[in-house]
Structure formats: C-alpha cells, structure tokens
Amino acid sequence: MLKYVGKRLIQILILLVIYIAVIFFLLHAMPGGIKAMLTMNPNLTPQAREAILHAFGLDKSLWIQFLTYLKNVFTLNLGISFSFYPTPVWNIIAERLPRTILLFTTATLVSFFIGFSSGKSLAWKRGKASEYVATVIGVITYTVFTPLLIFVFIWFFGAYLGIMPINQFLNPDLWLKTNFTAQTIFLYLLLTISLVGAAMLAAFAVARKVSHKVKTRKIIFYTATAISSAFAVFWWAVSPYGIYGADILWHMVLPVLTVAVVSYAGTMLVMRDSMLETIKEDFITTARAKGLPDKVVRDKHAARTAMLPVITNFVLSMGFVVSGGVITESLFSWPGMGMTLLNATLGKDYPLASGALIFTGIFVLFAHLVVDIIYAFLDPRIRY
Amino acid sequence: MATKEIEGALESPLTIKMKLAWRSFKENWKIFSESKIGVLGLWIVIIFAIAGFIVYPILAATVWKPTLSGMVSYDPVTGYDFTQMLNPAPPSLHHLLGTDPLGRDVLAQLLYSTPREFALGILAALITVFIGTIIGTVSAYYGGAVDTFFMRLADLVLLFPFIPFLIVLSGMIQIDLFRLALIIGLISGFGGITIVLRSQAMIVKVKPFIESAKVSGASNPYLIVNHIIPNVMPLSFLYMMFNVTGAIFSEAVLSFFGLLNIKMSWGLMIYTADTAGYIVGSNIGHYWWLWLPPGAAITLLCGAFYFIGRGLDEVVNPRLRRR
C-alpha cells in the first residue's frame, strides 16, 4: 500500500513539474506575458530596460529561468501580488485555499451521494416513466448554464423567498466585534470535518477486524460516527466560535446546492449505465433465485460492484468541479481560489493568477491521489 | 463480349458504397429515433439552426431594416431605439424580448449569435475529433513508447483545470471566436477522447479482417486510414456531440466573464446586463428578460447536443439498447 502511494506521489510530482512548465511557458511566451508587460512603456531608455530585465532575471536563458521558477514554486515563493501589494502571493493563497477546499469537499460529497443513490434506483426502474423523467431532469441540470442556475437560485431563495443570504461568505454585521479572523474558523471547520472523517474511517477498519457479522459491523460503524459527530457538534456549540461557524455554514448552503445540482447528474448517469451492465451478470440472478429481498440484491450485490466505474468518473470530474468553481465562487462572492484567479486575471495580476492556477492544479492532483487510495480500499482485486 | 455485358449490368463500386451507406444510415436512424431524448435534441438543434441561419437574415432584411428616420435600429451590436424612454425596456410589441441596458434589441442579439455558436461548437469539435481519432488509432496500432506518451499526456489533460487555464490565457492573449475554437479543439483533442478511441481501436486492431488486409500487403498507414478509422468513426461522431456541448459552454462562461474579444454572444449578453448592475440582488426578478433568454438559449443548445450524444450512444453501444 505504502509503495503504491509512493509511486503515485512520484507520478504526481512529475505531472506537477510538467504542469508548472506549461504555466511558465504561458507566462513567458505569450504576447501579453510578463516580459511585455514590464517593458511596455515606450519611454524606457535601453539602459532602464536592461536594468529591469536584469532585476527580474529575464535576461538569463529560458532554461535557467524555468529552473529558478520551479525552485520558487516548490519553496512557495510565488512572488508579490500586484493588486494586493505588498502581500506575497503565497499568503493570499494560504488564506483562500481552505475556503475552496471546504466548499468543494462538501459539495462533491453531497453530489456524489445524491448521484450514487439516484443512479442506483434509476437502473432498477428501467423502462418506467420515473426513470425517463429522472434522466431528462438529470441531463438538463448537467448541461444547464451554471450562471443561469445561480441566478435562478439567487432570485428564488434570496430575493423571492428571502430566506438565504445571496452573496458573501459571512455576515459582516455579526463579525464586526470579533477579535479573530474568518481564517481561524475555516481552519477549525476543516479540522473538525477531517477528524470526524478519520474517526469514521477508523471505526470502519476496527469493525472489519472485530466482527464478521454485517450487523455488528454496522452497529460499530454507526455508533462511532454518531458519537464523533455529536462530540463535534457539542464542541462547536460550547466554544465561542459556534455562531461564527454556523454563519459560514449558512452562507455555504446555496453554493453547495449549486455545485451539487450541476454535478450530481454525471455520477447518476454513469452509475445507471454501470448498474445496467451489472444487473445482467449471473450472480445477480443467483442472488434473486436465493430469494433475497429486492433491496438487498440492489444495494449489496449490484450497487457495490457497479460502483467502481463511478469512482473513476469521479476522479475525472474533479477537474470539472474545480473549473466550475470559478463561476460558483465569483457569482456568490465566495473569496476562494476561483474568484482570486478570475480577479487576478482581470486585474492583470500575473503572479497571483499563475499562483492560483498552480494551486488549483495541485488541489486537483491531490484529490486524484486521495480518490486513488479510496479506490484501492474499495476494490479487493487491487493489491499492492 | 459477355464479360463486358455483365460489367455493364453491374453497378459501379461507388453506387454500391452509397447504397450500403444509405442502408446502414437507415438502420441506425431506426435505432436512434427510438431514443426519444436523441430526437428531442435533434429537434432543438434544428429549431436553433432555422432561427439563426434562416429567420434572422430574413428578419434583418425586412422587419428589422433600419428605417430612413433612423429612430430605431435593430442592429445587435450598434442598435438603439430612440422611441424608447427607458432602457432596458421590458418586452413589448416592437421588442419581443425587450431591450438591453444599451437599448439594443435582445431578440436580435439572440438570433444574431446563434450561427456563431454553431460555428464555434462544430469547429472546436471537428478539431478535437480529428486529433483524437488520429492519435487514438495511431497509439493503439503502434503501441509502445508512442502509446505511453500519448496516454500520459491524456491523463494530464484530463486533470487540467480547463476553465481556469482559459481564463488566465485570456489575460495574456486576445482570444476571438476562431482562436477559442482552436484552443478548445487542441486541448481537448489530446484528452479523454484519445483514451476512448484508443480502446475502441484496440478492439478493431485484433479482428481477422485486419490480419487478412496485412497478408494482402496493406501498409500500416493504409490499414489505419482505410480499416481502423472507419470502424472507430461512429464513436468519434458520438464524442463530437459531447465536445460541441463543451465548446459552447466554455465560450459562454468566458464571454460571461467578459474575457473574450468578440462583439456579441449569448454569454456576453448576460455579461452586459451583469456589469450594468441589473442582475444584482433583488433586481434579478425584475429584469428577467436580460438573463433568462440568453441563459436558456445556452442551456438548450448545450443540452440538445448532449441529448443527441445520448441518443447516438444507443446506436454505437449496443449493450445500452433496450432489446
């Protein structure tokens, strides 16, 4: 297992270097790149021009420039943002990355869960009217122009019903008298989620070791999950941060809903196709012949087998979700990586834009790695 | 004499090919038309095509012709309406879908943009499919280092945050519609489509007729072009539909952010309304004609091509069929 993770890490490192090379090429070879921008002023004397090029290291050979850039990226030295001068790019990214991670991890999990369970029952209801309706709705939400969907949501929940916040990631009135930053809350939220996740994973592993009975395993798993979530909720309720955490979560509802609605159908359709193939297999007939209840055959025998292609698809959709994040974040004014990227590009803030692009890529690559490891857990045929 | 007569009675190879193609088209059409979703998509595309390619030129030449008094112009980019007091104006008899913040007719903009969206989507998809088919078949046929290289490249492209990349790129170079189609086509041509077409070509490659063609002395390029590519063509065609969706969507997103160097498009219509402050907060419900028609048009056209893709899926993948 460790060997496999190590191998994947090395592969990811290579991919990352290629990715950075592409971005470096973009920065330096494009007509509007960094060199053109620095020496754009026609009043510059040749000496001043030389001095600028020398000061930024642009007079060196391209190869050396690339190596320097690579070194800087890996030491998190991404330069100084133009639009937030003199804040280093890394500080801005470190501030915004947790927000994106929190939003998209939640949204991805929600959409995966909805897609998985709806795809499962769709295949089971093959040929009925409900299958047809659900497929059409799924395809429409899958291809909907995301800004349109967001406008409809904002109009309906924010303006018409007036029950949801329509922009920003927190309520400024509430935060006025605090002496800590939103950053702290985001980090605590992320910590809570990962701790609960780790507790669930540990409970799963322990349950597998302790008992062979499905029922006992289930009891252990669900009790551990309930206890750890109850403990998390209790901690938030008692701590002074509670209300602020709730505020952020409240502002997260609409963005998460948007991402989930847009991306659940991808999972659903793949799950449906994969289930349709699995249902034809002999072991499903056997399970039915044994007289097992329909639900057991569907959930235990068919869905588990059909799940693997869905996870592959999930990996592929990761890049799509992060790309879509630019739209979601900028329309809900959620100051994460996507919005930073867009604003930096519009403001010609090259260091920040390229830094944000690099870290978006790293985020996708690591999500890829995590899903790969989960895959190895789920598929007993994969052994390392 | 006798052979001449027989030869004369025989149909030429071209007519036979045409007849065969027609027959397989009829068969596939039968399967395709059974999937309601595909037919629905086809109808939507046809309606959009009629609206953009036929209705708009006619309207522009007749009803929307600039009058001598010059009070009202229906030009999608430079139009205005001096008889209107306030812009944006809600839908009325003169402007069926109202006017935008600059006094231009929304319906005219909508129809004017339609052929451009088609051109962009189809050009990008053609480039994608062209590259994907060639690379997919070549790497399946030759295998080895070529195969490994292109497959790793495809992995990289699949992980690529595509829209963020296009956004940063648009900050560096001026992207117009043609360039955008080129960029989208080039990038996605090396991506997922290569993997799919390669695995299809792997199946074709080991079939007996390839062996017999080899024995008859066919060269490698001849085999790829004449025997493998025709057999992966249906799948390429299917992926072309999905790529049209992707290209139109990307264009809409980029022009919605105002990053493209174009005069008019559906995304730009929403951008104009958004930057003028008509889609902020509670305004959103009052000025529905500014964002709903272009947004719905993007959704419908993207969806329609995707529907066609789903319908074709049943033709190409027999295992998905009902029977």
XYZ file of C-alpha atoms in Angstrom:
707
model
C 0.000 0.000 0.000
C 2.724 2.445 1.035
C 4.687 1.503 -2.040
C 1.686 2.242 -4.212
C 1.126 5.615 -2.576
C 4.802 6.408 -3.038
C 4.613 5.501 -6.697
C 1.552 7.649 -7.194
C 3.258 10.517 -5.368
C 6.233 10.357 -7.731
C 3.887 10.289 -10.737
C 2.034 13.280 -9.374
C 5.302 15.113 -8.837
C 6.241 14.553 -12.490
C 2.802 15.712 -13.621
C 3.166 18.755 -11.424
C 6.514 19.697 -12.981
C 5.004 19.405 -16.472
C 2.034 21.461 -15.341
C 4.288 24.173 -13.941
C 6.269 24.114 -17.176
C 3.079 24.809 -19.133
C 2.228 27.731 -16.866
C 5.786 29.053 -17.091
C 5.585 28.890 -20.864
C 2.288 30.750 -20.678
C 3.808 33.497 -18.560
C 6.852 33.986 -20.715
C 5.985 33.105 -24.280
C 2.591 34.712 -24.691
C 2.486 38.098 -26.430
C 0.978 39.713 -23.362
C 3.276 37.867 -20.967
C 5.313 39.184 -18.101
C 8.225 40.458 -20.209
C 5.990 42.504 -22.486
C 4.202 43.951 -19.506
C 7.351 45.068 -17.724
C 8.908 46.704 -20.784
C 5.702 48.009 -22.323
C 6.441 51.662 -21.581
C 7.803 53.268 -24.800
C 9.605 55.976 -22.819
C 12.001 53.486 -21.257
C 15.616 54.083 -22.213
C 17.523 50.989 -23.341
C 19.588 51.123 -20.134
C 16.474 51.193 -17.942
C 15.040 48.346 -19.964
C 18.203 46.320 -19.432
C 18.138 47.105 -15.734
C 14.529 45.951 -15.390
C 15.199 42.744 -17.285
C 18.272 42.123 -15.140
C 16.462 42.836 -11.882
C 13.731 40.297 -12.722
C 16.208 37.755 -14.067
C 14.633 37.909 -17.520
C 17.984 38.343 -19.270
C 19.080 34.830 -18.316
C 18.471 31.868 -20.576
C 14.957 30.459 -20.592
C 16.152 27.173 -19.132
C 17.713 28.801 -16.078
C 14.642 30.956 -15.640
C 12.485 27.847 -15.636
C 14.647 26.114 -13.029
C 14.515 29.198 -10.828
C 10.762 29.338 -11.227
C 10.444 25.656 -10.350
C 12.574 26.127 -7.255
C 10.492 29.119 -6.234
C 7.232 27.242 -6.647
C 8.438 24.349 -4.526
C 9.672 26.718 -1.812
C 6.292 28.510 -2.004
C 7.989 31.694 -3.110
C 5.468 32.811 -5.720
C 6.339 36.464 -5.792
C 4.426 39.507 -4.660
C 0.904 40.223 -5.809
C 0.453 43.405 -7.845
C -3.090 44.101 -6.761
C -2.540 43.363 -3.055
C 0.905 44.920 -2.911
C 2.997 44.144 -0.825
C 1.361 40.870 0.246
C 3.197 37.780 -1.009
C 1.132 35.584 -3.312
C 1.585 32.600 -1.049
C -0.089 34.395 1.867
C -3.114 35.184 -0.267
C -3.322 31.596 -1.479
C -2.880 30.180 2.030
C -5.768 32.357 3.102
C -8.117 31.363 0.260
C -7.289 27.699 -0.288
C -9.084 26.439 2.876
C -12.282 28.184 1.753
C -12.230 26.447 -1.600
C -11.364 23.110 -0.041
C -14.195 23.383 2.487
C -16.763 24.387 -0.126
C -15.825 21.836 -2.749
C -15.223 18.883 -0.489
C -18.693 19.327 0.956
C -20.278 19.924 -2.448
C -18.512 16.968 -4.055
C -19.524 14.602 -1.270
C -23.137 15.777 -1.420
C -23.339 15.476 -5.197
C -21.636 12.083 -5.176
C -24.060 10.773 -2.588
C -27.120 12.049 -4.474
C -25.808 10.795 -7.826
C -24.892 7.379 -6.451
C -28.203 6.650 -4.771
C -30.360 8.061 -7.567
C -28.399 6.255 -10.294
C -28.825 3.018 -8.370
C -32.595 3.208 -8.262
C -32.796 4.519 -11.833
C -31.261 1.366 -13.242
C -33.574 -0.718 -11.099
C -36.609 1.065 -12.531
C -35.511 0.635 -16.130
C -38.240 1.449 -18.638
C -40.630 3.092 -16.218
C -41.845 6.653 -16.577
C -39.974 7.734 -13.447
C -36.672 6.627 -14.992
C -37.352 8.683 -18.079
C -38.291 11.796 -16.114
C -35.295 11.495 -13.796
C -32.912 11.055 -16.743
C -34.266 14.115 -18.525
C -34.060 16.222 -15.364
C -30.551 14.924 -14.724
C -29.361 15.740 -18.231
C -30.897 19.205 -18.063
C -29.225 20.043 -14.745
C -25.990 18.558 -16.092
C -25.940 20.836 -19.129
C -27.538 23.895 -17.567
C -25.541 27.095 -17.944
C -24.277 27.421 -14.373
C -24.717 31.222 -14.098
C -28.341 30.798 -15.179
C -28.922 28.249 -12.426
C -27.237 30.520 -9.896
C -29.382 33.481 -10.975
C -32.493 31.372 -10.563
C -31.355 30.223 -7.112
C -30.450 33.728 -6.009
C -33.747 35.037 -7.316
C -35.818 32.270 -5.754
C -34.131 31.752 -2.370
C -32.584 35.161 -1.900
C -34.977 37.641 -3.473
C -38.347 35.893 -3.749
C -38.388 33.844 -0.545
C -35.751 35.956 1.166
C -34.546 33.113 3.369
C -30.999 32.714 2.106
C -28.011 35.050 2.043
C -27.364 35.953 -1.576
C -23.682 36.768 -1.544
C -20.561 36.978 0.607
C -19.293 34.119 2.704
C -20.190 35.671 6.049
C -22.458 38.256 7.582
C -20.275 41.357 8.211
C -22.539 42.737 10.953
C -22.021 39.627 13.012
C -18.250 39.623 12.616
C -17.746 43.304 13.422
C -16.881 42.847 17.098
C -14.757 39.744 16.840
C -11.071 39.659 17.511
C -10.280 36.643 15.373
C -10.340 36.194 11.605
C -12.585 34.080 9.417
C -9.442 32.135 8.629
C -9.404 30.597 12.112
C -12.982 29.423 11.737
C -12.301 27.913 8.338
C -9.325 26.013 9.649
C -11.288 24.763 12.659
C -14.156 23.689 10.394
C -11.775 21.802 8.134
C -10.123 20.230 11.171
C -13.486 19.111 12.554
C -14.527 17.581 9.258
C -11.264 15.719 8.817
C -11.334 14.486 12.428
C -14.874 13.155 12.029
C -13.842 11.602 8.719
C -10.811 9.975 10.334
C -12.984 8.661 13.185
C -15.387 7.145 10.641
C -12.527 5.530 8.735
C -11.026 4.139 11.956
C -14.424 2.782 13.031
C -14.785 1.127 9.632
C -11.376 -0.536 9.939
C -11.976 -1.627 13.540
C -15.402 -3.017 12.689
C -13.897 -5.116 9.895
C -11.303 -6.533 12.267
C -13.640 -7.155 15.195
C -16.529 -8.958 13.631
C -17.541 -10.907 10.559
C -21.208 -10.215 11.024
C -22.560 -7.407 8.897
C -24.937 -6.326 11.615
C -22.270 -5.944 14.300
C -20.033 -4.098 11.863
C -22.848 -1.729 11.058
C -23.582 -1.094 14.733
C -19.932 -0.323 15.496
C -19.606 1.954 12.479
C -22.777 3.935 13.020
C -22.245 4.299 16.786
C -18.726 5.616 16.257
C -19.930 8.024 13.574
C -22.767 9.265 15.758
C -20.521 9.724 18.786
C -17.829 11.596 16.868
C -20.327 13.875 15.098
C -22.180 14.519 18.365
C -18.888 15.380 20.005
C -18.010 17.775 17.143
C -21.386 19.485 17.308
C -21.095 19.749 21.106
C -17.637 21.300 20.867
C -18.848 23.898 18.372
C -21.912 24.676 20.477
C -19.860 25.238 23.611
C -16.948 27.118 22.065
C -17.194 30.865 21.416
C -16.710 30.153 17.700
C -20.014 28.303 17.395
C -22.131 31.082 15.967
C -19.459 32.152 13.504
C -19.012 28.619 12.240
C -22.765 28.381 11.805
C -22.734 31.694 9.918
C -20.196 30.395 7.436
C -22.060 27.112 7.013
C -25.283 29.051 6.449
C -23.638 31.031 3.660
C -22.323 27.816 2.191
C -25.756 26.282 1.589
C -26.532 27.891 -1.782
C -23.070 27.408 -3.360
C -23.040 23.769 -2.265
C -26.541 23.298 -3.611
C -25.488 24.792 -6.947
C -22.414 22.608 -7.357
C -24.360 19.547 -6.257
C -27.216 20.189 -8.701
C -24.826 20.796 -11.584
C -22.590 17.810 -10.992
C -24.766 15.073 -9.470
C -26.141 14.015 -12.850
C -22.706 12.990 -14.139
C -22.378 10.457 -11.322
C -26.002 9.427 -11.715
C -25.767 8.633 -15.430
C -22.531 6.670 -15.092
C -23.943 4.760 -12.122
C -27.072 3.940 -14.140
C -25.110 2.599 -17.115
C -22.779 0.621 -14.895
C -25.701 -0.841 -12.919
C -27.466 -1.881 -16.126
C -24.450 -3.945 -17.058
C -24.034 -5.466 -13.619
C -27.689 -6.498 -13.435
C -27.178 -8.785 -16.430
C -24.479 -10.761 -14.592
C -25.110 -14.280 -13.347
C -24.532 -13.596 -9.678
C -27.485 -11.195 -9.633
C -29.711 -13.964 -10.987
C -28.312 -16.273 -8.312
C -28.983 -13.740 -5.594
C -32.542 -13.368 -6.795
C -33.006 -17.096 -7.075
C -31.917 -17.452 -3.473
C -34.972 -15.429 -2.615
C -33.158 -12.387 -1.281
C -35.252 -9.228 -0.986
C -35.072 -6.915 -3.968
C -33.482 -4.138 -1.956
C -30.682 -6.364 -0.701
C -29.875 -7.537 -4.218
C -29.813 -3.955 -5.428
C -27.759 -2.441 -2.616
C -25.491 -5.275 -1.585
C -24.889 -7.230 -4.759
C -25.365 -4.921 -7.698
C -24.516 -1.442 -6.425
C -21.219 -2.417 -4.801
C -19.949 -3.981 -7.993
C -21.258 -1.189 -10.170
C -19.607 1.460 -8.029
C -16.066 1.197 -9.409
C -16.545 2.922 -12.780
C -18.399 5.641 -10.906
C -15.316 6.311 -8.822
C -13.164 6.513 -11.957
C -15.621 9.005 -13.352
C -15.495 10.846 -10.062
C -11.737 11.307 -10.450
C -12.220 12.705 -13.921
C -14.983 15.048 -12.835
C -12.747 16.542 -10.163
C -11.097 18.897 -12.640
C -14.503 19.843 -13.955
C -15.803 20.668 -10.487
C -12.849 22.917 -9.718
C -13.230 24.632 -13.108
C -16.889 25.203 -12.405
C -15.792 26.621 -9.085
C -14.719 29.823 -10.788
C -18.321 30.508 -11.759
C -19.844 29.465 -8.450
C -17.328 31.374 -6.369
C -17.435 34.587 -8.352
C -21.227 34.701 -8.529
C -21.696 34.006 -4.827
C -18.742 36.273 -3.938
C -17.112 33.350 -2.174
C -13.487 34.505 -1.909
C -11.799 31.235 -2.747
C -9.263 30.210 -5.352
C -11.587 30.525 -8.335
C -12.606 34.077 -7.576
C -8.990 35.012 -6.836
C -7.945 33.566 -10.179
C -10.609 35.464 -12.083
C -9.999 38.792 -10.370
C -6.232 38.452 -10.699
C -6.604 37.808 -14.435
C -8.963 40.726 -14.895
C -6.556 42.940 -12.946
C -3.507 41.700 -14.883
C -2.010 40.477 -11.605
C 0.197 37.815 -13.211
C 1.964 36.453 -10.105
C -1.327 35.911 -8.307
C -3.092 34.478 -11.376
C -0.363 31.959 -12.120
C -0.007 31.104 -8.430
C -3.738 30.474 -8.173
C -3.632 28.348 -11.323
C -0.774 26.273 -9.932
C -2.549 25.665 -6.655
C -5.824 24.831 -8.362
C -3.854 22.184 -10.245
C -2.246 20.898 -7.057
C -5.661 20.687 -5.431
C -6.976 18.580 -8.316
C -3.883 16.364 -8.328
C -4.155 15.631 -4.623
C -7.873 14.975 -4.850
C -6.917 12.498 -7.564
C -4.459 10.799 -5.212
C -6.995 10.567 -2.386
C -9.590 9.019 -4.678
C -6.974 6.545 -5.929
C -6.303 5.403 -2.386
C -10.025 5.062 -1.673
C -10.311 3.058 -4.889
C -7.680 0.656 -3.620
C -9.714 0.197 -0.437
C -12.934 -0.481 -2.318
C -11.701 -2.873 -4.965
C -10.413 -6.046 -3.347
C -8.936 -7.109 -6.688
C -6.356 -4.321 -6.441
C -3.471 -5.473 -4.293
C -0.194 -3.707 -3.889
C -18.341 -9.614 -75.044
C -20.096 -11.479 -72.289
C -17.934 -10.057 -69.502
C -18.476 -6.560 -70.892
C -22.212 -7.022 -70.688
C -22.021 -8.337 -67.175
C -19.795 -5.469 -66.178
C -22.245 -3.077 -67.730
C -25.091 -4.617 -65.819
C -23.165 -4.405 -62.545
C -23.388 -1.279 -60.532
C -20.254 0.734 -60.079
C -18.410 0.356 -56.724
C -19.367 3.908 -55.858
C -23.113 3.277 -56.166
C -22.759 0.106 -54.127
C -20.936 2.015 -51.425
C -23.579 4.702 -51.491
C -26.346 2.124 -51.231
C -24.623 0.390 -48.343
C -24.105 3.680 -46.551
C -27.750 4.583 -47.115
C -28.878 1.229 -45.757
C -26.732 1.447 -42.628
C -27.892 5.021 -42.173
C -31.499 3.858 -42.323
C -30.836 1.092 -39.806
C -29.016 3.395 -37.417
C -31.675 6.041 -37.835
C -34.248 3.496 -36.741
C -32.304 2.816 -33.546
C -31.627 6.497 -32.989
C -35.231 7.522 -33.471
C -36.262 5.047 -30.794
C -34.447 7.101 -28.186
C -36.819 9.959 -27.531
C -34.131 12.033 -25.915
C -31.957 11.996 -29.031
C -34.832 13.000 -31.296
C -35.767 15.799 -28.912
C -32.192 17.063 -29.055
C -32.179 16.898 -32.833
C -35.385 18.942 -32.993
C -33.981 21.611 -30.687
C -30.826 21.867 -32.800
C -32.895 22.115 -35.991
C -35.071 24.861 -34.487
C -31.987 26.814 -33.425
C -30.406 26.346 -36.839
C -33.544 27.596 -38.607
C -33.759 30.561 -36.251
C -30.137 31.516 -36.693
C -29.462 30.742 -40.342
C -32.839 31.482 -41.957
C -35.110 33.529 -39.712
C -32.529 36.097 -38.645
C -31.352 37.095 -42.167
C -34.974 37.387 -43.289
C -35.978 39.485 -40.289
C -32.885 41.646 -40.602
C -33.717 42.325 -44.252
C -37.406 43.058 -43.722
C -38.901 43.948 -40.342
C -35.689 44.962 -38.618
C -34.403 47.013 -41.522
C -33.172 50.405 -40.330
C -35.786 52.981 -41.280
C -34.957 56.250 -43.015
C -35.823 58.286 -39.961
C -33.189 56.287 -38.088
C -35.145 56.286 -34.875
C -34.992 52.547 -34.355
C -32.127 50.235 -35.239
C -32.214 46.536 -34.629
C -28.512 46.017 -35.148
C -27.374 43.538 -32.479
C -24.170 45.449 -31.730
C -24.819 49.111 -32.510
C -28.613 49.200 -32.316
C -30.724 51.653 -30.349
C -34.322 52.762 -30.023
C -34.964 56.483 -29.637
C -38.700 55.961 -29.261
C -37.999 54.160 -26.010
C -37.684 56.384 -22.968
C -36.032 53.963 -20.567
C -33.603 51.187 -21.277
C -33.648 48.287 -20.533
C -37.263 48.170 -21.610
C -39.499 45.202 -20.866
C -40.842 43.061 -23.714
C -43.243 44.917 -25.969
C -44.666 44.604 -29.455
C -41.676 46.359 -31.005
C -39.114 44.446 -28.983
C -40.455 40.972 -28.371
C -37.848 40.239 -25.721
C -37.232 43.793 -24.578
C -34.044 45.798 -24.879
C -30.737 45.552 -23.064
C -29.185 48.336 -20.933
C -27.783 49.983 -24.070
C -31.111 49.949 -25.881
C -30.361 47.070 -28.213
C -32.990 44.513 -29.099
C -32.498 41.302 -27.102
C -34.168 39.032 -29.658
C -31.955 40.382 -32.459
C -28.857 39.736 -30.354
C -30.076 36.257 -29.531
C -30.670 35.319 -33.162
C -27.514 37.029 -34.417
C -25.343 34.986 -32.039
C -26.857 31.610 -32.933
C -24.850 30.850 -36.134
C -21.666 31.901 -34.352
C -22.280 29.466 -31.521
C -22.852 26.709 -34.067
C -19.673 27.594 -35.922
C -17.616 27.662 -32.745
C -19.009 24.420 -31.372
C -18.686 22.485 -34.592
C -15.231 23.808 -35.479
C -13.879 23.012 -31.996
C -15.474 19.566 -32.071
C -14.109 18.818 -35.545
C -10.565 19.707 -34.467
C -10.947 17.630 -31.305
C -12.268 14.613 -33.145
C -9.676 14.887 -35.906
C -6.782 14.943 -33.424
C -8.381 12.398 -31.104
C -9.121 9.903 -33.872
C -5.657 10.063 -35.399
C -3.789 9.896 -32.109
C -6.092 7.264 -30.664
C -5.772 4.921 -33.626
C -2.056 5.502 -34.115
C -1.216 4.839 -30.482
C -3.437 1.750 -30.444
C -1.896 0.451 -33.662
C 1.759 1.067 -32.932
C 1.710 0.737 -29.134
C 4.964 1.065 -27.215
C 6.504 4.437 -26.468
C 4.065 6.374 -28.685
C 1.168 4.828 -26.833
C 2.610 5.510 -23.378
C 3.446 9.102 -24.227
C 0.016 9.992 -25.557
C -1.806 8.184 -22.769
C 0.153 10.024 -20.068
C -0.491 13.249 -21.946
C -4.200 12.440 -21.954
C -4.059 11.854 -18.181
C -2.502 15.266 -17.754
C -5.109 16.979 -19.927
C -7.934 15.234 -18.065
C -6.680 16.610 -14.774
C -6.231 20.053 -16.202
C -8.429 22.744 -14.675
C -9.669 23.751 -18.103
C -11.725 26.910 -17.493
C -9.192 28.461 -15.054
C -6.500 27.831 -17.651
C -8.546 29.526 -20.372
C -9.216 32.435 -18.035
C -5.526 33.009 -17.345
C -4.749 32.552 -21.038
C -7.328 35.145 -21.984
C -5.495 37.613 -19.779
C -2.377 37.181 -21.881
C -3.637 36.989 -25.451
C -6.645 38.388 -27.246
C -8.973 35.447 -27.779
C -11.572 35.728 -30.534
C -14.068 33.088 -31.572
C -11.766 31.349 -34.062
C -8.822 31.224 -31.682
C -11.059 29.931 -28.910
C -12.303 27.111 -31.130
C -8.692 26.305 -31.996
C -7.556 26.277 -28.354
C -10.503 24.216 -27.114
C -10.124 21.793 -30.011
C -6.390 21.378 -29.496
C -6.547 20.883 -25.735
C -9.495 18.531 -25.605
C -8.247 16.612 -28.649
C -5.391 15.267 -26.551
C -7.656 14.467 -23.599
C -10.290 11.870 -22.774
C -11.392 11.276 -26.365
C -7.970 9.809 -27.190
C -8.307 7.206 -24.443
C -11.790 6.173 -25.550
C -10.897 5.949 -29.249
C -7.688 4.105 -28.466
C -9.517 1.384 -26.563
C -12.005 1.084 -29.418
C -9.134 0.863 -31.930
C -7.511 -1.853 -29.792
C -10.650 -3.961 -30.269
C -10.679 -3.379 -34.020
C -6.952 -3.998 -34.370
C -7.121 -7.691 -33.418
C -10.043 -8.555 -35.734
C -9.406 -11.101 -38.520
C -10.007 -8.665 -41.384
C -7.033 -6.601 -40.299
C -4.897 -9.736 -40.467
C -6.133 -10.545 -43.945
C -5.534 -6.994 -45.102
C -1.996 -7.283 -43.774
C -1.494 -10.542 -45.624
C -2.715 -8.893 -48.834
C 0.108 -6.406 -48.398
C -1.545 -3.339 -46.912
C 0.871 -0.833 -45.429
C 0.472 0.471 -41.897
C -0.858 3.926 -42.842
C -3.254 2.328 -45.340
C -4.556 -0.010 -42.635
C -5.075 2.804 -40.176
C -6.801 5.108 -42.634
C -8.914 2.579 -44.515
C -9.699 -0.094 -41.967
C -9.294 1.141 -38.403
C -10.503 4.734 -38.632
C -13.798 3.853 -40.400
C -14.508 1.413 -37.588
C -13.934 3.899 -34.787
C -15.731 6.650 -36.694
C -19.153 6.134 -35.042
C -17.587 6.595 -31.628
C -15.743 9.718 -32.786
C -19.013 11.080 -34.057
C -20.603 10.442 -30.677
C -17.824 12.267 -28.863
C -18.089 15.116 -31.303
C -21.561 15.835 -29.967
C -20.297 15.979 -26.385
C -17.474 18.252 -27.496
C -19.856 20.699 -29.133
C -21.567 20.992 -25.759
C -18.251 21.595 -24.035
C -17.111 24.222 -26.530
C -20.341 26.230 -26.427
C -20.332 26.076 -22.650
C -16.711 27.270 -22.404
C -17.400 30.154 -24.772
C -20.448 31.153 -22.753
C -18.526 31.097 -19.481
C -15.581 33.078 -20.842
C -17.707 35.718 -22.517
C -19.887 35.837 -19.421
C -16.778 36.964 -17.545
C -16.037 39.424 -20.346
C -12.746 37.770 -21.256
C -13.263 37.261 -24.979
C -12.611 39.668 -27.796
C -15.967 39.280 -29.545
C -18.761 41.632 -30.480
C -21.795 39.649 -29.448
C -22.601 36.281 -27.960
C -25.072 34.796 -25.521
C -22.602 34.887 -22.673
C -21.726 38.497 -23.466
C -25.408 39.463 -23.284
C -25.538 38.311 -19.661
C -22.186 39.996 -19.015
C -23.520 43.338 -20.313
C -26.570 43.113 -18.080
C -24.464 41.992 -15.110
C -21.853 44.754 -15.329
C -24.615 47.342 -15.730
C -25.949 46.168 -12.371
C -29.240 44.678 -13.494
C -28.607 41.209 -12.136
C -27.649 42.182 -8.625
C -29.650 41.249 -5.565
C -33.374 41.786 -5.794
C -33.141 43.308 -9.299
C -32.804 39.818 -10.627
C -36.531 39.113 -10.784
C -37.469 42.496 -12.307
C -35.137 42.325 -15.273
C -35.667 38.684 -16.181
C -35.502 39.312 -19.948
C -31.852 40.290 -19.645
C -30.582 36.963 -18.368
C -33.286 34.385 -18.956
C -33.348 34.272 -22.817
C -29.574 34.038 -23.365
C -29.144 31.693 -20.407
C -31.951 29.474 -21.612
C -30.534 29.513 -25.155
C -27.113 28.358 -23.918
C -28.676 25.669 -21.763
C -30.978 24.459 -24.534
C -28.328 24.285 -27.245
C -25.754 22.651 -24.953
C -28.420 20.256 -23.741
C -29.614 19.491 -27.266
C -26.183 18.395 -28.460
C -25.777 16.364 -25.296
C -29.190 14.738 -25.932
C -28.110 13.821 -29.454
C -24.973 12.326 -27.950
C -27.034 10.205 -25.562
C -29.204 9.064 -28.463
C -26.167 8.179 -30.576
C -24.763 6.331 -27.585
C -27.519 3.767 -28.007
C -26.613 3.355 -31.676
C -22.892 2.993 -31.003
C -23.028 0.921 -27.803
C -25.370 -1.986 -28.476
C -25.261 -3.032 -24.824
C -27.232 0.070 -23.822
C -30.117 -0.808 -26.121
C -33.427 -1.892 -24.747
C -33.618 -5.139 -26.666
